[in-house]
mmCIF file with all atom_site columns, C-alpha atoms in Angstrom:
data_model
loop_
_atom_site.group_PDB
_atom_site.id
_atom_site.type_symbol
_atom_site.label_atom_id
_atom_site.label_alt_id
_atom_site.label_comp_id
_atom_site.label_asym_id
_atom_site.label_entity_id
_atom_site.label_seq_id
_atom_site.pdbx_PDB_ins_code
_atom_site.Cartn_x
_atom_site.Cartn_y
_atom_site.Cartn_z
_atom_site.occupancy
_atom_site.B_iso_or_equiv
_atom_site.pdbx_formal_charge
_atom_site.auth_seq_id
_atom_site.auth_comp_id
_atom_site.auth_asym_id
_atom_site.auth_atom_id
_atom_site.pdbx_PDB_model_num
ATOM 1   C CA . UNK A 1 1   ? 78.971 -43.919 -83.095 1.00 65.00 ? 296 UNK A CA 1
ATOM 2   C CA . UNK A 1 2   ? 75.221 -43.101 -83.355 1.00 63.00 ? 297 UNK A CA 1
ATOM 3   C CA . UNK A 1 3   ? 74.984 -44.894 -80.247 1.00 60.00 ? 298 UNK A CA 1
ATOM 4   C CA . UNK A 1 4   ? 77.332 -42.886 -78.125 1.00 65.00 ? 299 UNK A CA 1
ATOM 5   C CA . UNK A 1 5   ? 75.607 -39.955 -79.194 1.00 64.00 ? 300 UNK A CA 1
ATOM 6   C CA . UNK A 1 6   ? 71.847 -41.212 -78.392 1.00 63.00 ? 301 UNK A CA 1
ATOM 7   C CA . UNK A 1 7   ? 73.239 -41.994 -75.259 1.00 51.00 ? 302 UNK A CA 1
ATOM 8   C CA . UNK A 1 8   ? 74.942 -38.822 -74.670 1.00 52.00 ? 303 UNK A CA 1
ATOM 9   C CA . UNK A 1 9   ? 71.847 -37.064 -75.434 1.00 65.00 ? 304 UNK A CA 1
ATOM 10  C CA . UNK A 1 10  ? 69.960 -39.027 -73.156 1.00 59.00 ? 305 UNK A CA 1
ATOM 11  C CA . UNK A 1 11  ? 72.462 -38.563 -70.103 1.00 68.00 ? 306 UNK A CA 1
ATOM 12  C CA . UNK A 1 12  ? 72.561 -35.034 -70.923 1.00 69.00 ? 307 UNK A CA 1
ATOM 13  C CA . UNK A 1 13  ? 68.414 -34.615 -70.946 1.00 64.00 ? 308 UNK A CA 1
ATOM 14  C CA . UNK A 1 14  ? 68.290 -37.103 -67.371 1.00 66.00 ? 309 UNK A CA 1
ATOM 15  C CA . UNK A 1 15  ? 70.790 -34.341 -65.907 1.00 63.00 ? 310 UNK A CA 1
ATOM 16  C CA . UNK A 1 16  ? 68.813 -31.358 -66.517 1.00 68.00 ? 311 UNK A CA 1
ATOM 17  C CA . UNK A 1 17  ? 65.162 -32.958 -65.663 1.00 62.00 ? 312 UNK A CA 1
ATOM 18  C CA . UNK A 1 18  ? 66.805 -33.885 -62.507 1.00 60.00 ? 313 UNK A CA 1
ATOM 19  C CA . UNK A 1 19  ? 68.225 -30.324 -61.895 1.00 58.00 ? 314 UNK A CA 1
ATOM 20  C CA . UNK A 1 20  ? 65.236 -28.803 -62.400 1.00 52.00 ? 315 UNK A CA 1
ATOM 21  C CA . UNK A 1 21  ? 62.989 -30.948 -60.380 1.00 50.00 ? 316 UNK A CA 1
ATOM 22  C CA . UNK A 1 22  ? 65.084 -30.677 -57.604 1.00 46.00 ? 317 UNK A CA 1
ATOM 23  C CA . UNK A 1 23  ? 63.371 -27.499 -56.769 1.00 43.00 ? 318 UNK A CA 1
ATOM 24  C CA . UNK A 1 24  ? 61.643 -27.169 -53.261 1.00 51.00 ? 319 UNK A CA 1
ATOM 25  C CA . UNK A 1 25  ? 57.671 -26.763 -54.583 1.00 56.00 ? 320 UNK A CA 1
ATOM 26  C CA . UNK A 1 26  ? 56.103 -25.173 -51.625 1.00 61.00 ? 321 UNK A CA 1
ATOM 27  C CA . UNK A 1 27  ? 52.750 -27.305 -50.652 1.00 85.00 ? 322 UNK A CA 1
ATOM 28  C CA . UNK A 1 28  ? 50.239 -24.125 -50.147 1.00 93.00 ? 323 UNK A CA 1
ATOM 29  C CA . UNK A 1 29  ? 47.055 -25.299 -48.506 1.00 96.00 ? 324 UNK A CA 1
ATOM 30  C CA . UNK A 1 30  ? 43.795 -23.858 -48.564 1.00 97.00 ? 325 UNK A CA 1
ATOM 31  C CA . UNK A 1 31  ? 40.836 -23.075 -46.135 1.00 97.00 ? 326 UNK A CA 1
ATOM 32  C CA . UNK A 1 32  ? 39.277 -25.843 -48.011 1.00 96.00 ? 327 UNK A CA 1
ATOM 33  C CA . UNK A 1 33  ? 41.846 -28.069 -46.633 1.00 97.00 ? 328 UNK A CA 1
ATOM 34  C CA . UNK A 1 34  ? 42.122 -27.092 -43.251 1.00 97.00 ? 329 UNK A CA 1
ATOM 35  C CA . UNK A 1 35  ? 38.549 -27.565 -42.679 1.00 97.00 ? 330 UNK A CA 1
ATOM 36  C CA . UNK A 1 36  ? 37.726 -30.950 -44.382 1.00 97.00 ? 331 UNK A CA 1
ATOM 37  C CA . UNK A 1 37  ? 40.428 -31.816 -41.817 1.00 97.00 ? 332 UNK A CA 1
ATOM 38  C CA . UNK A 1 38  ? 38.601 -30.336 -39.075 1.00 97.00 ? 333 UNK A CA 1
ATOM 39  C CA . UNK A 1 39  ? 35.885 -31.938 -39.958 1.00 96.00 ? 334 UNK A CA 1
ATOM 40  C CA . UNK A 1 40  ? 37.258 -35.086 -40.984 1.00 96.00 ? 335 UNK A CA 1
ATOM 41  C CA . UNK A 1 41  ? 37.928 -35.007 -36.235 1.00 95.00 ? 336 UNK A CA 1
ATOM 42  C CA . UNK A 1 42  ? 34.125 -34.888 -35.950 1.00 89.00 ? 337 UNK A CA 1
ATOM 43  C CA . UNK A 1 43  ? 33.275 -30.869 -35.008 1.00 91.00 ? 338 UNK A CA 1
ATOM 44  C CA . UNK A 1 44  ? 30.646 -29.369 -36.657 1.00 92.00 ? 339 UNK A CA 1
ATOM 45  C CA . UNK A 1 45  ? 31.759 -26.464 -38.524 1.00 94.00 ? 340 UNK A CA 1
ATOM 46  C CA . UNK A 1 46  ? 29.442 -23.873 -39.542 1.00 92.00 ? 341 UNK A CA 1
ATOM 47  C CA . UNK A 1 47  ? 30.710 -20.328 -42.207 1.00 94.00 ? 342 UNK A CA 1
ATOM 48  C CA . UNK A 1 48  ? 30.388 -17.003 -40.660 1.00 94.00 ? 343 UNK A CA 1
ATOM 49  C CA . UNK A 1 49  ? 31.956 -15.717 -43.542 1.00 94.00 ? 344 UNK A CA 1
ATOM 50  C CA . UNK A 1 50  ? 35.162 -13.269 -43.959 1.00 94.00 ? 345 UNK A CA 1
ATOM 51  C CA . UNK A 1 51  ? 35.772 -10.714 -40.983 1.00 90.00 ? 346 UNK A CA 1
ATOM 52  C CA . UNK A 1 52  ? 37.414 -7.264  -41.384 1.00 88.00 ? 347 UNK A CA 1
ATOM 53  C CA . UNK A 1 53  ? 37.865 -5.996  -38.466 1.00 85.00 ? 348 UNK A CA 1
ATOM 54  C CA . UNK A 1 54  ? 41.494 -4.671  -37.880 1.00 82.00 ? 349 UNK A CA 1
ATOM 55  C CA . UNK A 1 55  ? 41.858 -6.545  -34.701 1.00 83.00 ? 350 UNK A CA 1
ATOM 56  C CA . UNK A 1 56  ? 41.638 -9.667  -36.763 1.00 90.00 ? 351 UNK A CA 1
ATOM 57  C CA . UNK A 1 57  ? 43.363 -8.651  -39.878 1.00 93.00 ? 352 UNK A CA 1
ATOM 58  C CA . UNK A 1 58  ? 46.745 -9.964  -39.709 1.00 94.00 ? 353 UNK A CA 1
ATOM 59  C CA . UNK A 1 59  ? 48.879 -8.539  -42.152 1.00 93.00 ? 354 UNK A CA 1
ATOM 60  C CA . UNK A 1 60  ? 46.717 -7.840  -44.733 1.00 94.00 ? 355 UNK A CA 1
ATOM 61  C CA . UNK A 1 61  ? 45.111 -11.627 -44.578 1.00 97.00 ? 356 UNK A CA 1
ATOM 62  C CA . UNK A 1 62  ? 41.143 -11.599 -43.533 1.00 96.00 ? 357 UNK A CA 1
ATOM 63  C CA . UNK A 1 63  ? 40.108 -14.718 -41.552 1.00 97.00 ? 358 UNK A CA 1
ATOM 64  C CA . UNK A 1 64  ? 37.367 -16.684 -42.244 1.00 97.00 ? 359 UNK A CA 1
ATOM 65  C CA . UNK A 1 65  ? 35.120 -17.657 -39.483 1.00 96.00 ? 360 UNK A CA 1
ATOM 66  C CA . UNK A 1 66  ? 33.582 -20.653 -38.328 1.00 96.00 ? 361 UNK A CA 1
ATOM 67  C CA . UNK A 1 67  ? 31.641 -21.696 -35.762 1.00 94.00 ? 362 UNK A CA 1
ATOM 68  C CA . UNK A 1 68  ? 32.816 -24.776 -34.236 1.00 93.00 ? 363 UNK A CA 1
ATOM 69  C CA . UNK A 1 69  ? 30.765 -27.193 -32.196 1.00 86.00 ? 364 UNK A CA 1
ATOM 70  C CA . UNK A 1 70  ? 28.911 -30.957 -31.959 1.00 75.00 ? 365 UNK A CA 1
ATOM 71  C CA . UNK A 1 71  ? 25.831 -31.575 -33.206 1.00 66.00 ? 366 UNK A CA 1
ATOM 72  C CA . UNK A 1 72  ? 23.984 -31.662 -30.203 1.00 69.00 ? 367 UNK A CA 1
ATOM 73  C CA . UNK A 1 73  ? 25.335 -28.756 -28.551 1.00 66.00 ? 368 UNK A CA 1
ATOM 74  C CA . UNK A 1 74  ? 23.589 -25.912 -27.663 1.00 67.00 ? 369 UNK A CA 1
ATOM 75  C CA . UNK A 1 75  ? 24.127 -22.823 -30.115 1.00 64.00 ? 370 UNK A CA 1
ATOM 76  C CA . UNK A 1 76  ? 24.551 -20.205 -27.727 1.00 65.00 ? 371 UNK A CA 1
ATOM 77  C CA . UNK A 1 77  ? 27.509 -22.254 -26.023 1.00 73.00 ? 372 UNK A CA 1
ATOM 78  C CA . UNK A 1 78  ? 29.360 -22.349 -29.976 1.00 81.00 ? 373 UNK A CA 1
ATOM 79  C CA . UNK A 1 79  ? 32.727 -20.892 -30.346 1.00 92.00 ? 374 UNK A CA 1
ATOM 80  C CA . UNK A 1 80  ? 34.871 -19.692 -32.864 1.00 94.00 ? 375 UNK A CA 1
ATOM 81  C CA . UNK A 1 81  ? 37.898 -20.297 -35.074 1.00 96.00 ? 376 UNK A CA 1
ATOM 82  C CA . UNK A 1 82  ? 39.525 -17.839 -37.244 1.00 97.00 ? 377 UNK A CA 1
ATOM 83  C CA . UNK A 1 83  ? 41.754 -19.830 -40.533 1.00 98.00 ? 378 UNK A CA 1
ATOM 84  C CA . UNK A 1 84  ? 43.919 -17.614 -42.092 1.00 98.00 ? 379 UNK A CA 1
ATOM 85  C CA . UNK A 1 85  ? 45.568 -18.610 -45.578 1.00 98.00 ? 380 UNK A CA 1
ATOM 86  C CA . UNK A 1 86  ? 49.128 -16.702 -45.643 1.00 98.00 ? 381 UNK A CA 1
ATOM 87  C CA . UNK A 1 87  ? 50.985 -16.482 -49.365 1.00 96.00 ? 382 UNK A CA 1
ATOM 88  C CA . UNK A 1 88  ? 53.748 -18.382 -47.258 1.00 96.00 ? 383 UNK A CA 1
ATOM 89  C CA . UNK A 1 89  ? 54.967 -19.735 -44.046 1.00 96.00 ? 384 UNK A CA 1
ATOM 90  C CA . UNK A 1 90  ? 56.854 -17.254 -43.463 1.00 97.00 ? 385 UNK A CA 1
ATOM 91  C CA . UNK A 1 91  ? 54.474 -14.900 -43.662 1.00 97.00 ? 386 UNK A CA 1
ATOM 92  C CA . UNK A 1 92  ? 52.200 -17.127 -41.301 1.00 97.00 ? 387 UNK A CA 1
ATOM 93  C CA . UNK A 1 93  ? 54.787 -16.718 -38.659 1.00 97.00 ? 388 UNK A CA 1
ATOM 94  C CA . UNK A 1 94  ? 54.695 -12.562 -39.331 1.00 96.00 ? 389 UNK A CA 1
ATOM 95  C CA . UNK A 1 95  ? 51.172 -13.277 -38.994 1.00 96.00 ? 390 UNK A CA 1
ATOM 96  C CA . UNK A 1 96  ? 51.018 -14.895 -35.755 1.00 96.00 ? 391 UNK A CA 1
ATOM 97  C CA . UNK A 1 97  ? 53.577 -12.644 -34.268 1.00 95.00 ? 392 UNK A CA 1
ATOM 98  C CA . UNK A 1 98  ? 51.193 -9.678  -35.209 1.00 94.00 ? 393 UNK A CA 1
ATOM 99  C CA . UNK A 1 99  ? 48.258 -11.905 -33.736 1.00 93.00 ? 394 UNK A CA 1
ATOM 100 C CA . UNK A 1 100 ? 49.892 -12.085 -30.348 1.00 92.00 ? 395 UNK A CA 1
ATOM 101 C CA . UNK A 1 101 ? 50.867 -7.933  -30.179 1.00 91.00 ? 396 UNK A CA 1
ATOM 102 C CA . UNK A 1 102 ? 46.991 -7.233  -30.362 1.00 87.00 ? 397 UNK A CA 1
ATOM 103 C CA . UNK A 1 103 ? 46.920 -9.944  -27.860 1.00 87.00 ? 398 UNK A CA 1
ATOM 104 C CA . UNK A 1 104 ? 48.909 -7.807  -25.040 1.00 86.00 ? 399 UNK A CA 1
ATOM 105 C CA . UNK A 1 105 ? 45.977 -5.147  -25.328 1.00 84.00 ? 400 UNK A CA 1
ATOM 106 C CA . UNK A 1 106 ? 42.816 -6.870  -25.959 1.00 82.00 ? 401 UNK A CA 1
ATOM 107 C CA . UNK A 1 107 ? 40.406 -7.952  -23.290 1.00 81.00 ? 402 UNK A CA 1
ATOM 108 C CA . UNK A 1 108 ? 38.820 -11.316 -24.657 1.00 80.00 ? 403 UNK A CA 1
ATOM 109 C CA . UNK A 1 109 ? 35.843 -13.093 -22.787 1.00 80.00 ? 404 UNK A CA 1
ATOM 110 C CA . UNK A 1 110 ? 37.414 -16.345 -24.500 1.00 87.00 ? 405 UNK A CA 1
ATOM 111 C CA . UNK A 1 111 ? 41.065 -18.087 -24.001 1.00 91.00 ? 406 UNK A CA 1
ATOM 112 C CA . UNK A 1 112 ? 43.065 -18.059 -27.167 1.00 93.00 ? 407 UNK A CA 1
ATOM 113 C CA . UNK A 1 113 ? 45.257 -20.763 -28.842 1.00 94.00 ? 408 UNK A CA 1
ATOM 114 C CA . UNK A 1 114 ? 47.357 -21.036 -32.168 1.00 96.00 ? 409 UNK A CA 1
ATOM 115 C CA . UNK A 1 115 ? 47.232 -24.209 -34.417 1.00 97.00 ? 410 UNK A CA 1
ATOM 116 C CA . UNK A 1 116 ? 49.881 -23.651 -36.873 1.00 97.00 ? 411 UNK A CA 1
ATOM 117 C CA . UNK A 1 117 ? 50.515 -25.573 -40.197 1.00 97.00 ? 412 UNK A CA 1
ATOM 118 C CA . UNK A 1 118 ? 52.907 -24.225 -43.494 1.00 96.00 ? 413 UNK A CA 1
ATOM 119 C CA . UNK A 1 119 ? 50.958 -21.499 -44.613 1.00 97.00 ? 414 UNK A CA 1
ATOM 120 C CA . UNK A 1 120 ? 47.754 -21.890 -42.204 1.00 98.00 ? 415 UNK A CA 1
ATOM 121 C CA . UNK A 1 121 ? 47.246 -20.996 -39.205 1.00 98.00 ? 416 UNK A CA 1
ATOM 122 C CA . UNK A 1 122 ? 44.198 -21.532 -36.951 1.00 98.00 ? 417 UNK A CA 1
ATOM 123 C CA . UNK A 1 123 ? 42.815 -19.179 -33.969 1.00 96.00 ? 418 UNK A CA 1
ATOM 124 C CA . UNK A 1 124 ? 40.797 -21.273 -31.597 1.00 96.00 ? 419 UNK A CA 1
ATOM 125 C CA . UNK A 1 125 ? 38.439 -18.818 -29.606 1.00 93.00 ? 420 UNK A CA 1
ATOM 126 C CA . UNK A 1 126 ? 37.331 -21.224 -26.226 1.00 92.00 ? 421 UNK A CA 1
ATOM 127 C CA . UNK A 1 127 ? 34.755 -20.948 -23.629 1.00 88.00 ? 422 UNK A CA 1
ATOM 128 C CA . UNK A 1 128 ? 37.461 -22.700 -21.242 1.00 87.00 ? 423 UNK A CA 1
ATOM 129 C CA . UNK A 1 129 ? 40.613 -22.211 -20.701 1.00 83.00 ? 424 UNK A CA 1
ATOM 130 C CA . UNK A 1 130 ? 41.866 -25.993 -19.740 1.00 82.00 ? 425 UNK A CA 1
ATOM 131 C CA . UNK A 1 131 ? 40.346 -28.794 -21.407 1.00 76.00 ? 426 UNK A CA 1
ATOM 132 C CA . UNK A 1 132 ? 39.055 -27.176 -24.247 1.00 86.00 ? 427 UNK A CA 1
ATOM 133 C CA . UNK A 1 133 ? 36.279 -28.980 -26.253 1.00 88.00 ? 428 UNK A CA 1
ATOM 134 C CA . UNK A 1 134 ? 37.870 -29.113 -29.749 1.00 93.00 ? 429 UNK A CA 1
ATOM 135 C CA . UNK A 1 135 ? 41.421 -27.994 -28.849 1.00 93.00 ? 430 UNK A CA 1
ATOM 136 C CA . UNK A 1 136 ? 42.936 -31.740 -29.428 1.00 94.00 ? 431 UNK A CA 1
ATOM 137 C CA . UNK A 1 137 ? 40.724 -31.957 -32.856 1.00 95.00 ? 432 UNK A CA 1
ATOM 138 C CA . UNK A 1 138 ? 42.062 -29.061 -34.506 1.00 96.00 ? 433 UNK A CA 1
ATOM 139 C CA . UNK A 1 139 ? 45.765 -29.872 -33.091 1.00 95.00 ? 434 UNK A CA 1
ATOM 140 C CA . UNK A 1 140 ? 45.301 -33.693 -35.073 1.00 95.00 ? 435 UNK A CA 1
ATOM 141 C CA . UNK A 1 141 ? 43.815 -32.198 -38.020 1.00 96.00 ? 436 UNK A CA 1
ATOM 142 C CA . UNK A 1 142 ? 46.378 -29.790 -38.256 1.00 96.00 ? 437 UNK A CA 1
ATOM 143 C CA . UNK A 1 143 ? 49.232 -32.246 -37.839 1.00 95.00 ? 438 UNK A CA 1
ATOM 144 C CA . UNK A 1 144 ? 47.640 -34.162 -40.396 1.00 95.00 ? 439 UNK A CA 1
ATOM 145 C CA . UNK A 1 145 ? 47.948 -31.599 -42.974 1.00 93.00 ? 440 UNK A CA 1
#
């Protein structure tokens, strides 16, 4: 009889551990991890710190800016990506939608692209439209995440 019960109670405790583990865990990343990946594709990436400018505010998120190049490129030639950190994918995707509505208006010397990933998303600022130097690294490291 004290068998039955042991084993009852250990049915009963499997159950609920698996109920409650069952729960989607969102996998937040950080701009920590989207730029070891960067990195980790051979660009050079170099802080210019947090912007807050409301053309590059998105939703209350500040970018932080990088500098993106090889190590024997020239530094006037460097260009830019912006990695925001959104509370949640969702909220990237507000983010991005907000991105390209400042888009319509602005009048850029550089071609934009998007890199997204769950909560990250990455604004590549390139000299060149086609063939970009770094476009293919960030889109890897990105996937990779």
């Amino acid at each position: 009889m004290k068998f039955r019960i042991i084993v009852l109670i250990l049915i009963i405790v499997t159950a609920i551990t698996a109920c409650t583990n069952g729960e989607k865990k969102e996998n937040k990343l950080t701009v920590e991890n989207v730029i070891t990946a960067i990195r980790a594709e051979g660009p050079e990436l170099l802080s210019k710190g947090q912007l807050d400018d409301e053309f590059v505010v998105l939703n209350k998120v500040k970018p932080n800016v990088f500098s993106i190049g090889s190590p024997i490129e020239d530094t006037a030639k460097l260009e830019n990506i912006h990695v925001y950190i959104f509370d949640s994918e969702q909220a990237r995707k507000d983010g991005l939608i907000t991105f390209n509505k400042h888009l319509e208006t602005a009048k850029l010397a550089f071609y934009v692209k998007a890199y997204e990933q769950k909560n990250a998303l990455v604004i590549y600022y390139s000299l060149l439209e086609k063939d970009s130097k770094f476009g293919d690294k960030i889109q890897r490291a990105m996937e990779k995440l």
